[in-house]
Each structure stands twice: as structure tokens, then as C-alpha cells.
XYZ file of C-alpha atoms in Angstrom:
757
model
C 0.000 0.000 0.000
C 1.502 3.299 -1.100
C 1.915 6.057 1.447
C -0.166 9.105 0.562
C 1.928 12.189 -0.268
C 0.707 15.410 1.334
C 1.370 18.773 -0.366
C 1.472 21.207 2.556
C 1.591 24.331 0.443
C -1.398 23.186 -1.572
C -3.388 22.533 1.616
C -2.690 26.010 2.930
C -3.496 27.534 -0.453
C -6.885 25.805 -0.624
C -7.696 26.955 2.910
C -7.524 30.509 1.579
C -10.554 29.820 -0.602
C -13.902 31.255 0.495
C -17.319 29.823 -0.238
C -20.266 31.790 -1.590
C -23.516 30.930 -3.274
C -21.940 31.050 -6.743
C -18.928 28.768 -6.251
C -20.354 26.402 -3.678
C -20.663 23.499 -6.088
C -17.004 23.690 -7.206
C -15.266 24.728 -3.974
C -16.903 22.274 -1.559
C -15.427 19.065 -3.071
C -11.935 20.623 -3.018
C -12.321 21.653 0.626
C -13.646 18.230 1.672
C -10.637 16.457 0.163
C -8.247 19.099 1.483
C -9.602 18.851 5.031
C -9.474 15.051 4.879
C -5.766 15.233 4.119
C -5.277 17.873 6.819
C -6.974 15.839 9.558
C -4.903 12.787 8.664
C -1.521 14.506 8.635
C -2.254 16.474 11.824
C -3.211 13.264 13.552
C -0.057 11.452 12.394
C 2.668 14.104 12.224
C 3.224 16.267 15.291
C 5.938 18.324 13.561
C 3.600 19.200 10.699
C 0.902 20.221 13.148
C 3.320 22.583 14.879
C 4.498 24.118 11.601
C 0.912 24.419 10.370
C -0.086 26.486 13.395
C 3.037 28.664 13.121
C 2.717 29.351 9.385
C -0.623 31.135 9.645
C -2.455 27.866 8.924
C -4.496 28.130 12.128
C -5.855 31.577 11.233
C -6.810 30.326 7.780
C -8.621 27.360 9.319
C -10.493 29.654 11.742
C -11.642 31.893 8.922
C -12.748 28.901 6.858
C -14.811 27.466 9.722
C -16.536 30.798 10.290
C -17.252 31.027 6.565
C -18.845 27.553 6.556
C -21.018 28.266 9.621
C -22.297 31.492 8.067
C -23.484 29.578 4.993
C -26.837 28.212 6.172
C -27.201 26.093 3.066
C -24.040 24.213 4.043
C -25.364 23.591 7.534
C -28.534 22.076 6.156
C -27.143 20.108 3.212
C -23.430 19.359 3.317
C -22.644 17.537 6.558
C -19.364 16.088 5.266
C -17.646 19.473 5.132
C -18.588 20.283 8.733
C -17.594 16.805 9.823
C -14.083 17.299 8.330
C -13.789 20.697 10.027
C -14.628 19.358 13.460
C -12.295 16.385 13.059
C -9.435 18.708 12.084
C -10.223 20.883 15.084
C -10.253 17.889 17.433
C -6.916 16.601 16.096
C -5.324 20.048 16.438
C -6.470 20.385 20.061
C -5.203 16.885 20.848
C -1.776 17.930 19.514
C -1.795 21.224 21.410
C -4.314 21.569 24.237
C -3.709 25.303 24.501
C -5.466 25.668 21.186
C -8.690 24.713 22.995
C -8.783 28.138 24.674
C -8.396 29.806 21.266
C -11.144 27.763 19.670
C -13.470 28.358 22.661
C -13.150 32.134 22.440
C -13.402 32.268 18.656
C -15.977 29.565 17.936
C -18.356 29.479 20.894
C -21.024 31.344 18.968
C -20.541 29.141 15.901
C -20.728 25.989 18.000
C -24.212 27.053 19.077
C -25.207 27.730 15.454
C -24.106 24.247 14.423
C -25.984 22.520 17.227
C -29.184 24.459 16.594
C -29.169 24.230 12.791
C -27.770 20.796 12.013
C -30.017 17.795 12.435
C -27.194 15.288 11.971
C -26.377 13.248 15.068
C -22.799 12.811 13.828
C -22.275 16.579 13.620
C -23.756 17.000 17.104
C -21.369 14.409 18.535
C -18.314 15.908 16.792
C -19.279 19.413 17.888
C -19.866 18.270 21.462
C -16.504 16.521 21.553
C -14.837 19.661 20.241
C -16.542 21.760 22.922
C -15.437 19.346 25.608
C -11.806 19.454 24.423
C -11.946 23.245 24.356
C -13.063 23.678 27.960
C -11.677 20.650 29.772
C -8.419 22.428 30.576
C -10.231 25.318 32.281
C -10.074 24.669 35.989
C -12.272 27.635 36.917
C -15.879 27.684 35.800
C -15.740 31.476 35.620
C -13.165 31.244 32.818
C -15.603 29.263 30.690
C -18.576 31.559 31.258
C -16.807 34.913 31.380
C -18.537 36.283 28.271
C -22.108 35.341 29.055
C -23.507 32.721 31.390
C -26.820 32.134 29.627
C -25.344 31.543 26.192
C -22.738 29.156 27.581
C -25.323 27.192 29.548
C -27.423 26.958 26.423
C -24.458 25.736 24.387
C -23.321 23.132 26.888
C -26.831 21.859 27.450
C -27.325 21.598 23.716
C -24.204 19.456 23.629
C -25.595 17.329 26.423
C -29.006 16.825 24.856
C -27.865 16.337 21.256
C -25.145 13.850 22.153
C -27.546 11.956 24.488
C -26.029 8.739 25.868
C -23.269 8.459 23.258
C -21.107 11.116 24.870
C -19.020 9.888 27.798
C -18.440 13.371 29.207
C -22.104 14.390 29.658
C -21.813 14.075 33.432
C -18.825 16.401 33.389
C -20.817 19.087 31.573
C -23.738 18.801 33.996
C -21.303 19.102 36.867
C -19.913 22.335 35.428
C -23.279 23.822 34.533
C -25.150 23.027 37.739
C -22.558 24.642 39.984
C -23.886 27.952 38.701
C -26.702 29.536 40.759
C -30.213 29.053 39.355
C -28.868 27.182 36.320
C -31.518 24.465 36.678
C -34.262 27.078 36.434
C -32.803 28.312 33.154
C -32.333 24.815 31.762
C -35.911 23.738 32.461
C -37.321 26.942 30.994
C -35.132 26.587 27.906
C -35.813 22.904 27.243
C -39.495 22.180 27.700
C -39.532 18.886 25.810
C -40.074 15.939 28.155
C -37.358 13.841 26.497
C -34.798 16.618 26.962
C -35.686 17.054 30.618
C -35.541 13.317 31.258
C -32.026 13.181 29.762
C -30.940 16.110 31.910
C -32.411 14.565 35.066
C -30.804 11.239 34.247
C -27.364 12.823 34.018
C -28.074 14.835 37.147
C -28.869 11.716 39.194
C -25.348 10.892 40.297
C -23.732 11.304 43.685
C -21.125 13.880 42.607
C -23.511 16.065 40.648
C -26.246 16.072 43.268
C -23.956 17.378 45.983
C -22.758 20.190 43.696
C -26.299 21.526 43.444
C -26.597 24.911 45.112
C -29.541 25.955 47.305
C -31.438 27.738 44.527
C -31.284 24.688 42.245
C -32.470 22.365 45.018
C -35.336 24.672 45.871
C -36.423 24.802 42.246
C -36.186 21.009 41.985
C -38.500 20.539 44.976
C -40.985 23.094 43.585
C -40.910 21.398 40.194
C -41.607 18.016 41.803
C -44.520 19.420 43.830
C -46.048 20.748 40.632
C -45.740 17.306 39.046
C -47.438 15.767 42.084
C -50.366 18.159 41.764
C -50.857 17.067 38.152
C -50.414 13.365 38.898
C -54.069 12.399 39.160
C -54.922 14.076 35.857
C -51.906 12.987 33.811
C -51.087 9.572 35.246
C -52.191 7.919 31.985
C -49.717 10.017 29.988
C -46.618 7.836 29.561
C -44.257 10.773 28.924
C -45.485 12.533 32.071
C -44.953 9.375 34.118
C -41.392 9.039 32.836
C -40.676 12.651 33.803
C -42.329 12.153 37.204
C -40.323 9.031 37.961
C -37.052 10.646 36.819
C -37.622 13.662 39.064
C -38.635 11.414 41.955
C -35.451 9.367 41.531
C -33.326 12.536 41.693
C -35.020 13.687 44.902
C -34.567 10.257 46.488
C -30.853 10.340 45.726
C -30.490 13.971 46.801
C -31.923 13.217 50.264
C -30.205 9.883 50.901
C -26.703 10.758 52.117
C -27.300 12.394 55.477
C -23.613 13.181 56.023
C -23.474 15.458 52.969
C -26.846 17.122 53.502
C -27.031 20.297 55.577
C -29.696 20.914 58.196
C -31.178 23.681 56.032
C -31.346 21.605 52.882
C -34.195 23.078 50.755
C -35.567 19.658 49.820
C -35.660 18.182 53.331
C -37.006 21.392 54.851
C -39.763 21.775 52.265
C -42.869 20.440 53.989
C -44.839 20.732 50.751
C -42.740 17.886 49.297
C -43.900 15.631 52.144
C -47.520 16.712 51.701
C -47.578 16.164 47.941
C -45.715 12.844 48.262
C -48.271 11.616 50.762
C -51.179 12.661 48.545
C -49.764 10.838 45.511
C -49.019 7.697 47.524
C -52.511 7.769 49.006
C -54.009 8.145 45.531
C -52.037 5.144 44.285
C -53.162 3.098 47.291
C -56.763 4.065 46.556
C -56.400 2.256 43.238
C -56.308 -0.870 45.428
C -53.419 -2.411 43.559
C -50.375 -4.218 44.823
C -48.534 -2.945 41.775
C -49.179 -2.929 38.039
C -47.067 -2.111 35.005
C -46.793 1.457 36.218
C -46.459 0.915 39.930
C -43.679 -1.492 40.864
C -44.433 -4.928 39.489
C -42.270 -7.413 41.376
C -41.642 -10.783 39.750
C -37.945 -11.622 39.982
C -37.047 -10.727 43.538
C -34.245 -13.243 43.876
C -32.137 -11.401 41.333
C -33.032 -8.031 42.802
C -32.150 -9.172 46.307
C -28.572 -9.633 45.119
C -28.510 -6.178 43.534
C -31.060 -3.949 45.207
C -29.575 -0.816 43.627
C -30.758 -1.912 40.206
C -32.928 1.088 39.311
C -34.078 -0.569 36.119
C -35.904 -3.285 38.074
C -39.644 -2.809 38.282
C -39.578 -3.068 42.085
C -37.840 0.311 42.141
C -41.021 1.906 40.856
C -43.018 4.947 41.854
C -44.425 3.372 45.018
C -41.030 2.355 46.302
C -39.467 5.732 45.574
C -42.349 7.628 47.169
C -41.971 5.604 50.368
C -38.208 6.115 50.232
C -38.533 9.891 49.781
C -40.976 10.126 52.689
C -38.537 8.153 54.841
C -35.627 10.429 53.898
C -37.538 13.660 54.458
C -38.779 12.604 57.911
C -35.396 11.271 59.056
C -34.176 13.363 62.024
C -36.582 16.184 61.192
C -39.020 16.781 64.033
C -41.157 19.277 62.116
C -41.714 16.842 59.258
C -42.419 14.027 61.722
C -45.161 16.093 63.359
C -46.579 16.928 59.945
C -46.459 13.241 59.028
C -48.570 12.487 62.082
C -51.236 14.945 60.963
C -51.197 13.529 57.434
C -51.604 9.935 58.638
C -48.311 8.790 57.116
C -47.861 5.817 59.458
C -51.240 4.346 58.534
C -50.451 4.914 54.863
C -47.089 3.149 55.143
C -48.718 0.247 56.960
C -51.144 0.057 54.053
C -48.205 -0.177 51.645
C -46.622 -3.023 53.568
C -49.882 -4.958 53.404
C -50.598 -4.490 49.706
C -46.960 -4.814 48.603
C -45.791 -7.433 51.097
C -43.724 -9.232 48.448
C -41.774 -6.104 47.526
C -39.208 -6.138 50.305
C -37.812 -2.787 49.160
C -41.109 -1.132 50.053
C -41.372 -2.953 53.387
C -37.795 -2.068 54.331
C -38.186 1.640 53.518
C -41.578 1.715 55.254
C -40.036 0.078 58.326
C -37.229 2.636 58.344
C -39.719 5.506 58.052
C -42.117 4.250 60.728
C -39.329 3.552 63.218
C -38.012 7.105 62.877
C -41.484 8.599 63.113
C -42.163 6.678 66.321
C -38.736 7.574 67.671
C -39.203 11.299 67.089
C -42.693 11.486 68.593
C -43.742 8.160 70.071
C -46.701 9.459 72.063
C -48.253 11.119 69.006
C -48.281 7.817 67.138
C -49.136 5.650 70.159
C -52.023 3.805 68.466
C -49.989 3.129 65.343
C -46.980 2.161 67.451
C -48.942 -0.653 69.040
C -49.939 -2.065 65.691
C -46.498 -1.619 64.159
C -44.274 -2.806 66.982
C -46.406 -5.787 67.900
C -46.275 -6.980 64.300
C -42.703 -5.829 63.727
C -41.724 -9.054 62.020
C -44.264 -8.421 59.300
C -42.403 -5.407 58.023
C -38.870 -6.634 58.613
C -39.205 -9.999 56.837
C -37.276 -10.520 53.627
C -37.932 -13.116 51.010
C -34.351 -14.341 50.945
C -35.233 -16.380 47.887
C -37.969 -18.237 49.758
C -41.233 -16.984 48.318
C -43.280 -19.661 50.110
C -42.944 -17.776 53.381
C -45.254 -15.218 51.855
C -48.043 -17.705 51.219
C -50.964 -18.141 53.598
C -50.441 -20.959 56.118
C -54.029 -22.140 55.572
C -54.263 -21.980 51.791
C -52.066 -21.295 48.778
C -53.097 -17.656 48.349
C -50.679 -14.782 48.754
C -50.507 -13.668 52.389
C -51.527 -10.150 53.398
C -50.652 -10.077 57.102
C -47.915 -11.666 59.220
C -48.355 -12.244 62.947
C -46.076 -13.734 65.575
C -43.091 -13.567 63.167
C -44.175 -16.634 61.203
C -47.960 -16.910 60.781
C -48.935 -15.611 57.347
C -52.630 -15.219 56.523
C -54.581 -14.133 53.518
C -57.570 -11.862 54.063
C -60.148 -14.664 54.097
C -58.206 -16.979 56.408
C -57.361 -14.108 58.743
C -61.079 -13.426 59.209
C -61.696 -17.097 59.985
C -58.812 -16.996 62.449
C -60.350 -14.053 64.354
C -63.838 -15.579 64.342
C -62.449 -18.866 65.623
C -60.714 -17.156 68.554
C -63.885 -15.267 69.426
C -66.088 -18.366 69.334
C -63.490 -20.423 71.187
C -63.371 -18.033 74.160
C -67.158 -18.245 74.682
C -67.978 -21.645 73.215
C -66.154 -23.666 75.828
C -68.541 -22.360 78.509
C -71.765 -22.945 76.503
C -73.336 -19.747 77.820
C -75.898 -19.024 75.121
C -78.314 -21.870 74.426
C -81.835 -20.440 74.555
C -81.445 -17.124 72.751
C -80.570 -15.199 75.914
C -80.190 -11.433 76.009
C -76.772 -9.897 76.612
C -75.721 -6.326 77.294
C -72.879 -5.292 74.970
C -70.944 -2.179 75.955
C -69.643 -0.044 73.065
C -67.161 2.680 73.997
C -66.269 3.580 70.404
C -62.769 2.083 70.509
C -61.368 -0.177 67.809
C -62.001 -3.213 70.020
C -65.636 -2.285 70.634
C -66.285 -1.734 66.916
C -64.665 -5.106 66.257
C -66.915 -6.693 68.907
C -69.986 -5.053 67.374
C -69.141 -6.328 63.883
C -68.459 -9.864 65.073
C -71.601 -10.120 67.197
C -73.920 -8.673 64.541
C -72.461 -11.002 61.930
C -72.880 -14.097 64.091
C -76.399 -13.354 65.344
C -77.715 -12.655 61.829
C -76.428 -15.873 60.306
C -78.888 -18.499 59.146
C -76.640 -21.549 59.305
C -76.043 -23.816 62.344
C -73.142 -21.579 63.403
C -75.548 -18.791 64.296
C -74.977 -17.295 67.736
C -78.066 -17.740 69.927
C -77.999 -14.283 71.431
C -80.202 -11.176 71.530
C -77.795 -8.236 71.911
C -78.595 -4.959 73.680
C -76.024 -2.338 72.696
C -75.348 0.412 75.226
C -72.987 3.346 75.462
C -72.131 5.318 78.589
C -71.638 9.043 78.033
C -68.809 9.932 80.363
C -69.120 13.726 80.106
C -72.004 16.089 80.576
C -70.136 19.187 79.366
C -69.665 17.970 75.833
C -70.526 20.654 73.259
C -69.608 18.772 70.085
C -70.516 15.303 71.227
C -73.861 15.031 69.459
C -72.106 14.389 66.178
C -69.896 11.762 67.785
C -72.811 10.029 69.456
C -74.795 10.227 66.248
C -71.952 8.483 64.407
C -72.118 5.589 66.860
C -75.906 5.526 66.663
C -75.760 5.402 62.863
C -73.256 2.557 63.033
C -75.602 0.476 65.171
C -78.727 1.465 63.240
C -77.091 0.504 59.937
C -77.261 -3.105 61.136
C -80.908 -2.834 62.250
C -80.119 -2.578 65.957
C -80.782 0.137 68.516
C -78.183 1.900 70.649
C -79.142 2.774 74.234
C -77.381 5.813 75.728
C -76.809 6.318 79.451
C -75.014 9.000 81.410
C -72.265 8.278 83.907
C -74.232 10.434 86.337
C -76.962 7.777 86.319
C -74.826 5.914 88.836
C -76.656 7.956 91.506
C -80.095 6.810 90.367
C -81.773 3.823 91.977
C -84.179 3.491 89.079
C -83.241 5.148 85.841
C -84.035 5.119 82.142
C -81.994 5.704 79.042
C -81.446 9.252 77.827
C -81.650 10.912 74.462
C -78.330 11.701 72.821
C -79.210 15.435 72.639
C -80.791 15.756 76.104
C -79.088 17.885 78.769
C -77.902 15.834 81.701
C -79.618 16.060 85.066
C -78.398 17.620 88.295
C -76.545 14.429 89.105
C -73.909 15.457 86.595
C -72.735 18.147 89.010
C -72.163 15.468 91.625
C -70.045 13.394 89.271
C -68.010 16.461 88.296
C -67.345 17.331 91.934
C -66.404 13.733 92.640
C -63.701 13.761 89.986
C -62.473 17.202 91.016
C -61.679 15.810 94.476
C -59.434 13.126 92.992
C -55.787 13.973 93.541
C -54.133 12.177 90.610
C -54.767 10.777 87.153
C -54.268 7.260 88.514
C -57.130 7.691 90.979
C -59.399 9.229 88.348
C -58.813 6.437 85.850
C -59.408 3.774 88.501
C -62.538 5.522 89.753
C -63.852 5.914 86.205
C -63.371 2.217 85.446
C -65.106 1.100 88.659
C -68.017 3.512 88.189
C -68.620 2.296 84.648
C -68.545 -1.335 85.793
C -71.050 -0.625 88.561
C -73.292 1.322 86.168
C -73.200 -1.522 83.635
C -74.257 -3.870 86.427
C -77.234 -1.632 87.238
C -78.158 -1.374 83.549
C -78.000 -5.164 83.230
C -80.367 -5.513 86.178
C -82.612 -2.887 84.592
C -82.884 -4.956 81.386
C -83.078 -8.195 83.393
C -80.131 -9.769 81.590
C -77.484 -12.013 83.099
C -74.614 -11.169 80.739
C -72.536 -8.047 80.059
C -70.053 -8.280 77.201
C -66.905 -6.080 77.333
C -64.399 -5.307 74.565
C -61.169 -5.917 76.505
C -58.390 -7.444 74.385
C -55.333 -9.328 75.608
C -53.006 -6.318 75.209
C -55.242 -4.132 77.377
C -55.670 -6.857 79.983
C -51.907 -7.444 80.193
C -51.369 -3.776 81.013
C -54.163 -3.974 83.569
C -52.324 -6.798 85.357
C -49.331 -4.569 86.120
C -51.431 -1.584 87.187
C -53.511 -3.797 89.522
C -50.381 -5.099 91.208
C -49.138 -1.531 91.720
C -52.482 -0.462 93.229
C -52.840 -3.369 95.639
C -55.414 -5.359 93.688
C -53.265 -8.450 93.239
C -55.915 -10.873 94.484
C -58.446 -9.373 92.050
C -56.328 -9.956 88.925
C -57.779 -13.425 88.062
C -61.298 -11.966 88.030
C -60.352 -8.813 86.109
C -58.738 -10.723 83.226
C -60.916 -13.852 83.163
C -63.251 -14.656 80.300
C -66.122 -14.760 82.806
C -66.197 -12.488 85.849
C -68.696 -13.910 88.371
C -68.172 -11.452 91.216
C -71.386 -9.500 90.667
C -74.547 -11.286 91.926
C -76.851 -12.349 89.136
C -74.703 -10.848 86.347
C -71.649 -12.255 84.592
C -69.164 -9.934 82.863
C -67.781 -11.549 79.688
C -64.527 -10.727 77.872
C -64.766 -12.599 74.546
C -61.793 -10.731 73.028
C -59.297 -11.795 75.662
C -57.667 -14.212 73.197
C -57.158 -11.493 70.560
C -54.359 -8.942 70.662
C -54.694 -5.277 69.783
C -52.718 -5.600 66.507
C -54.964 -8.452 65.362
C -58.031 -6.321 66.012
C -56.479 -3.337 64.224
C -55.689 -5.454 61.174
C -59.211 -6.873 61.125
C -60.722 -3.395 61.261
C -58.387 -2.252 58.515
C -59.180 -5.127 56.165
C -62.936 -4.829 56.640
C -63.210 -1.024 56.826
C -64.103 -0.762 60.490
C -63.220 2.538 62.113
C -63.083 3.655 65.703
C -65.183 6.487 67.141
C -63.706 8.809 69.742
C -65.599 10.831 72.345
C -64.649 13.586 74.787
C -64.281 11.701 78.067
C -64.301 12.815 81.680
C -60.519 12.619 81.750
C -60.161 15.007 78.813
C -62.376 17.589 80.508
C -60.548 17.211 83.819
C -57.229 18.968 83.193
C -56.468 16.712 80.182
C -55.142 13.976 82.454
C -55.067 11.449 79.669
C -51.851 13.160 78.599
C -50.376 13.093 82.122
C -48.561 10.266 83.828
C -50.539 7.597 85.610
C -49.916 4.031 86.692
C -52.342 2.724 84.075
C -50.691 4.682 81.282
C -47.154 3.710 82.251
C -48.152 0.055 82.575
C -49.614 0.090 79.079
C -46.522 1.737 77.583
C -44.287 -0.733 79.402
C -46.188 -3.683 77.923
C -46.030 -2.135 74.446
C -42.289 -1.586 74.726
C -41.676 -5.152 75.862
C -43.959 -6.491 73.138
C -41.951 -4.659 70.469
C -38.779 -6.456 71.619
C -40.249 -9.773 72.761
C -43.285 -10.723 70.716
C -44.566 -13.257 73.255
C -44.846 -10.732 76.120
C -48.631 -10.304 76.040
C -49.380 -13.982 75.573
C -46.979 -14.943 78.379
C -48.439 -12.445 80.857
C -52.002 -13.378 79.977
C -51.453 -17.133 80.097
C -49.608 -16.886 83.423
C -52.372 -14.865 85.053
C -55.105 -17.150 83.711
C -53.626 -19.998 85.770
C -54.198 -18.136 89.052
C -57.303 -19.291 90.971
C -60.144 -16.844 91.492
C -61.150 -16.422 95.124
C -64.215 -14.253 94.502
C -65.877 -16.593 92.025
C -65.808 -19.464 94.529
C -67.366 -17.486 97.380
C -71.118 -17.112 97.812
C -71.013 -14.781 100.816
C -72.281 -11.460 99.533
C -71.762 -9.750 102.895
C -68.012 -10.302 102.706
C -67.643 -8.457 99.451
C -66.485 -4.899 98.720
C -69.416 -2.568 98.088
C -67.577 -0.860 95.208
C -65.867 -3.620 93.204
C -67.606 -6.720 94.672
C -64.301 -8.430 95.419
C -63.704 -10.480 98.559
C -62.706 -8.253 101.472
C -59.070 -8.482 102.511
C -58.126 -10.155 105.776
C -56.942 -7.619 108.333
C -53.391 -8.627 109.268
C -52.217 -5.440 110.980
C -54.180 -5.296 114.255
C -52.837 -1.800 115.000
C -54.802 -0.495 112.000
C -58.299 0.443 113.029
C -60.949 0.884 110.375
C -64.007 3.068 110.653
C -67.404 1.368 110.246
C -67.672 2.814 106.735
C -64.194 1.725 105.656
C -64.616 -1.917 106.620
C -67.148 -2.279 103.806
C -64.449 -1.760 101.149
C -61.445 -3.771 100.039
C -57.905 -2.503 100.525
C -57.589 -0.878 97.077
C -60.994 0.803 97.252
C -60.187 2.109 100.744
C -57.174 3.837 99.204
C -59.557 5.680 96.887
C -61.534 7.170 99.787
C -58.986 9.794 100.976
C -58.517 10.969 97.399
C -62.210 11.384 96.617
C -63.601 11.824 100.110
C -66.894 13.485 99.440
C -70.530 12.840 100.223
C -71.128 12.282 96.540
C -69.066 9.098 96.712
C -71.252 7.570 99.427
C -74.444 8.548 97.587
C -73.550 5.880 95.093
C -74.273 3.137 97.628
C -77.389 4.602 99.196
């Protein structure tokens, strides 16, 4: 193969030629061949390249390039000529990097013209490479943008967008551009096409680039994302919008992940509107009642993903997962956002995600992380959710580990939706059967209802009482042999007479009962003073006895005494109501978690011998009336899950404690006992069952005694034996047990004794 001979003088002479509309057809072929020879010899011969620059060849080349760019017809038609020019330029800069500064100053405007006018991808790549070589030696960003920031940003972004994924230095350009204040605002206003923005966001989503973002760019990014969230419900069927939404969401997730590199005043983490809009979108997706579809995190090949959980291309890293992750990042160590999350119901929403997307362990792990931090920042605010979450902690922490069968229901082959006791997985249908079986088992062993007896059922509006109402109404309305032979009488005790907004609350409970063709009977706590009483209307003003009950509670010295007095008064009133309706049974909604906490508080208050009766399925202390606790085998998390699956809510009312110096928020033995049980249950999942099973083995003294005269007038427990003979009791005190006697000094008032007259 013969070596091509290069005539240097001829090359320089041809470079002196200028193109116009008249000679374009004859000059262009000569220039194409001439530039081909020039690019080859510059690339091969360093000495020639040096002589070419020194012999005025560089100036001739600069003039020729300007001449070509000014000819719009050449930009539209003849790509080969431009291609040769850029290749010559690249080879010259590679031989002498200082020439890059010269080309940048002289050609920056013409680079922009080429990128805007030429549709050729090849020209865009060559131009972008030339731009990169021109500016890569500039260590200071100010040197690159000294003659106009906007035009330079436009040029570099054009390079980025036109070269797309084929240019290896795109990330470098983004890094340079985004260090400028408010550059992201300019870029998004300049490039409105979704594809262009997606490319820009994709290049932005890297660790180095994200931490170079200044405050103004981060603030704009959060505002832009909030705007996308507001349009989500309307444009969710637009595929291009969803791609843009997911790209922006991915950037925000990455930008809030590394806590060590994020300042306390980070605009994204401090923007509460991001948390609000995220929660709204996630709630909307959950309302679709899907565990994931082609748009929202389909999860099929989890084994492969478990080995590489950072694989963003996997469908499990979808919108749901990233929304949960962003919520977790924003709430992490941010008390203001945690409080806002409590108001928005974020914990309940995350629990919903873990139920519907149980197989997507990425969602369950991020939800677990978020809920733990929310509970840690403000445990008391999320106390109800904490019970449900911590008691079923294993549900959220479980990973597939390649064993998908752990996610199947233990009773059937359906996909499980709830995990209890770290190992028991149930689908929705089997979980309902499980709860019904426990309820029937607790009562069925005693064969209490055989002849369609009446039973008083107390509804206090709590989750447990709503659960009890649903179960009882379902069983008594059945037509099969499993029908419960019971005629229920539903009652509610209004604890406060000063309630101004309670009519709506009471009406909600009334509507709940009426919707199942039953009647709700309302009584006032002040009716405890009445020897013969009748039910009241839910809008009727209470009688003068309400003043007595208010004074009685005002004389109580602590929240512990008030809570104990309230519980005993309600029990005594339920006994009187049962006698009024001539029924032998009163059904209470006490679950095993509540009863376990009651065990500790009873021990602390000196009611140790009364514990077997207070936690038993059947309490036989009261003459002629048996108090039943059919939910004693069910835990609070199980009841919460049942209510969630079958759309049962709980109804709250202003209670006596709320109106008496808000003592529900103050410390008491009952409250501390409950929190202690919850804390132990979160660490040792068998705490409640162990406490309850241990106490159930203790013998009941009261239930075996028939001597009514030896019982306490207030709680109907057996009177304590007097062991300290130095202690002298008054005639009135010897009618009460030890614990009830301790209540007397705290609420010593004539109104207390009126109860027993």
C-alpha cells in the first residue's frame, strides 16, 4: 500500500478559498478532500501540526470554519464538510491543548449555530466533543462563562441533549453547569420537551452532581416536583409525564439519601410541601387498590433483585417504592416533618403499603425505616400506630431471601396479606376465619348461650368495641347452624355532661348500630346515683346528678385515681343497667393487650388478688350478672388489622378525663403500665401472651365465694383479711377492700357515698 503524499503548500493555499452561493458546487469538493488530508496529517505528524499552526495555517482554518457556519445552506445540506472541520479541530487540540482556549473564544457562537441548525447526530457528537476538548483544561468555571452565562449554559446543554447517551463526558458538563446559581431554572425553561428534561435529570442523578447543586437549584427542583405531584391524578395515563415524574422522583430520592453530605437547612428536606404532595400521591395510588401494576412497581424476579437492590431498572424500584423512600428520607431526624407526618396519617399509609406490597421487600424495608423514625421522634403522638407496628414488627422486617413460600398463607395457597407472631402468614379470608375462631373459642367452651338469651354489649367507640360489634352482629344474623343464639342490647355510657360537640360523635355511633338494624341505648355516667333510671336521648341535657359526678372527679388527687374511679363507676353502672334490662350477661371489649397492662397496674395499686377476676373470660363477682370478655384471646394488633381489612373505624368521644385537666396526657400508673407492655412487646413478641397465660392460671377467690356480705361494696371483690391489728378501720371503711379504701382519701366526698345509698 503506497503512502499518501501530502502537499502542505497546496493545503494552505486551498484553505484561503472562500465559499459563496456562486462557487459552492465547485469549492466544496476541493475543501472536503483538502480537510481530509489535513486531519490525517495532523493526527499522524506532530511536527507538521506545529508548523501548520506557526505558518498562519491556524488563522486560515479559523476563517474557513466561520465562513462555513455562516453559509446556512451548508449547515442544512453538506454535513461532510462540517464533519471534516470538526475532526481537524479535534486533532489540532489533541496535539496542542492550549489551542482549545483559542477555539473556545473564537468559535463558541458558531458551536451554538451548528448545534441548533444541524439535524445530523454525527455533527452534534463531533461538535460536542470539540466543545469538551476546548473547555476541559479550564479549571475555573468562571473562565468558561466569562462572556455570558446564559449563552454558555445553552451551548453546553445543547451538547448534552444532542449527544444523548453516546457522549461519555455528559456528566462532566452537567457538573460544570449546575454549579452555577439558578442554572436548573434556566435549563428547564429553555428545554421544555419531556425527552430533553428526562435526559438532563438522568445525568443529574449521580452522587457527585447532586452534591454540587446549590440551594437555589435544590429549591427549584422541589418546587418542580410538587407541581408534578399536583398534576399526577390528571396525567397519570400520559406515559411521557410518568417518565418525567419518575425521573424527578429518583433525583429527589438520591439527593436526600446521604445524610452526612446534607445540611440541616437543605431546601428539599425542609420543604414540607414535598412531604404533603408525596403523601397525597401515595394515598391516591393506594386508593387504586393495587399491589402494583405495570406502572407501579411490578415485582416478579425478587431473587435477582435481592442480590442487587440498587438496580434502578428493576420494576420493584417503581413509583411506590421511591415515594416511600422519599418520605422516609424527608422525615429522618426532622421533628417538624415528623409532626406533619402524624397529621397527614403517614404511618397508617405506610402500613397500608406493607400490606398491599408485602412481596416487595424494598417497600417494606423503607416503610419500616420511616415508621421507626417517626415513632422515635414522637412516640406518644403515634401511640395507636406504634402498638400495631411494633407488635407486628416481624411483618415489616421480613425478607424473602429467595424463599417466596414464606409469603403464602399458612391455611391456603393464596398470597398472604398479614404476618403475625413472626411466622404466621394469613390471607384476608383466612385471617377473618382466624379471628372468628378465637372469638367463638373463648365463649364456646362455657356454653353460655343456648336459649337465645339477652346480653348487654358495651360499646365505647374504641377499635375493640367496633370489632366486637361487627363480630356479634355477623354471628347473630347468620342463618346456618353456626348462628350465635344471642339477643344483643347495645349500650354506650356518656362519660361527660359538658360535651358541646358530642352530638355528632354520638350520632356516628348511633348510625353505626342502626345501619345493622339494631338500637343503641345511651346512658349518662351520672346515672350511677339513680336507683331506678331510664336511658337518655343523645341530645338531652344531663340532670343535676352530673354536678355530683363532676365534683367527685375534682376531688381526685391524681390521674391514677381518676382512671381507677372511672373504670369502677362504669362497671357498677353496667351492672345496674343489666339488672334494669333483666339480663345475666354483660359483654366487654377488653383485648389481651389491654388486659396485660391492667395486670401490672392492679399489682401496683394493691389489687393483686383481684387480677384473676379482672382478666378472666367470665367475671362472676357480681350477683346475678356475669361480665364476659370474649376478646381476651385477641391482641390489639390483630383487632387493628381486622378493622383495617374490613373497613371498620373507631369512634372517639370527649371523656371525663379530657375535661378534667387533660389527664389522659399526664402520667398515671395505668398509662405507664400500658406503655411498658407495648415496649416489651416490640422487643419480645410473646410478652402479652406470656403475661395473659400466666395470670389465667391463678385461681379466682371471689368466684368461689357465695357470701355477699363479705364483698367490697364498690368492686364486689372479697374483702381483705386484716393482718395489721394496730390499724383500726371506721365502720364505713370496713365495707371496702384494701384498694378501694385507698380511693376514699382521694375522693372523700358525700357524693361518693351517695352511690351506695
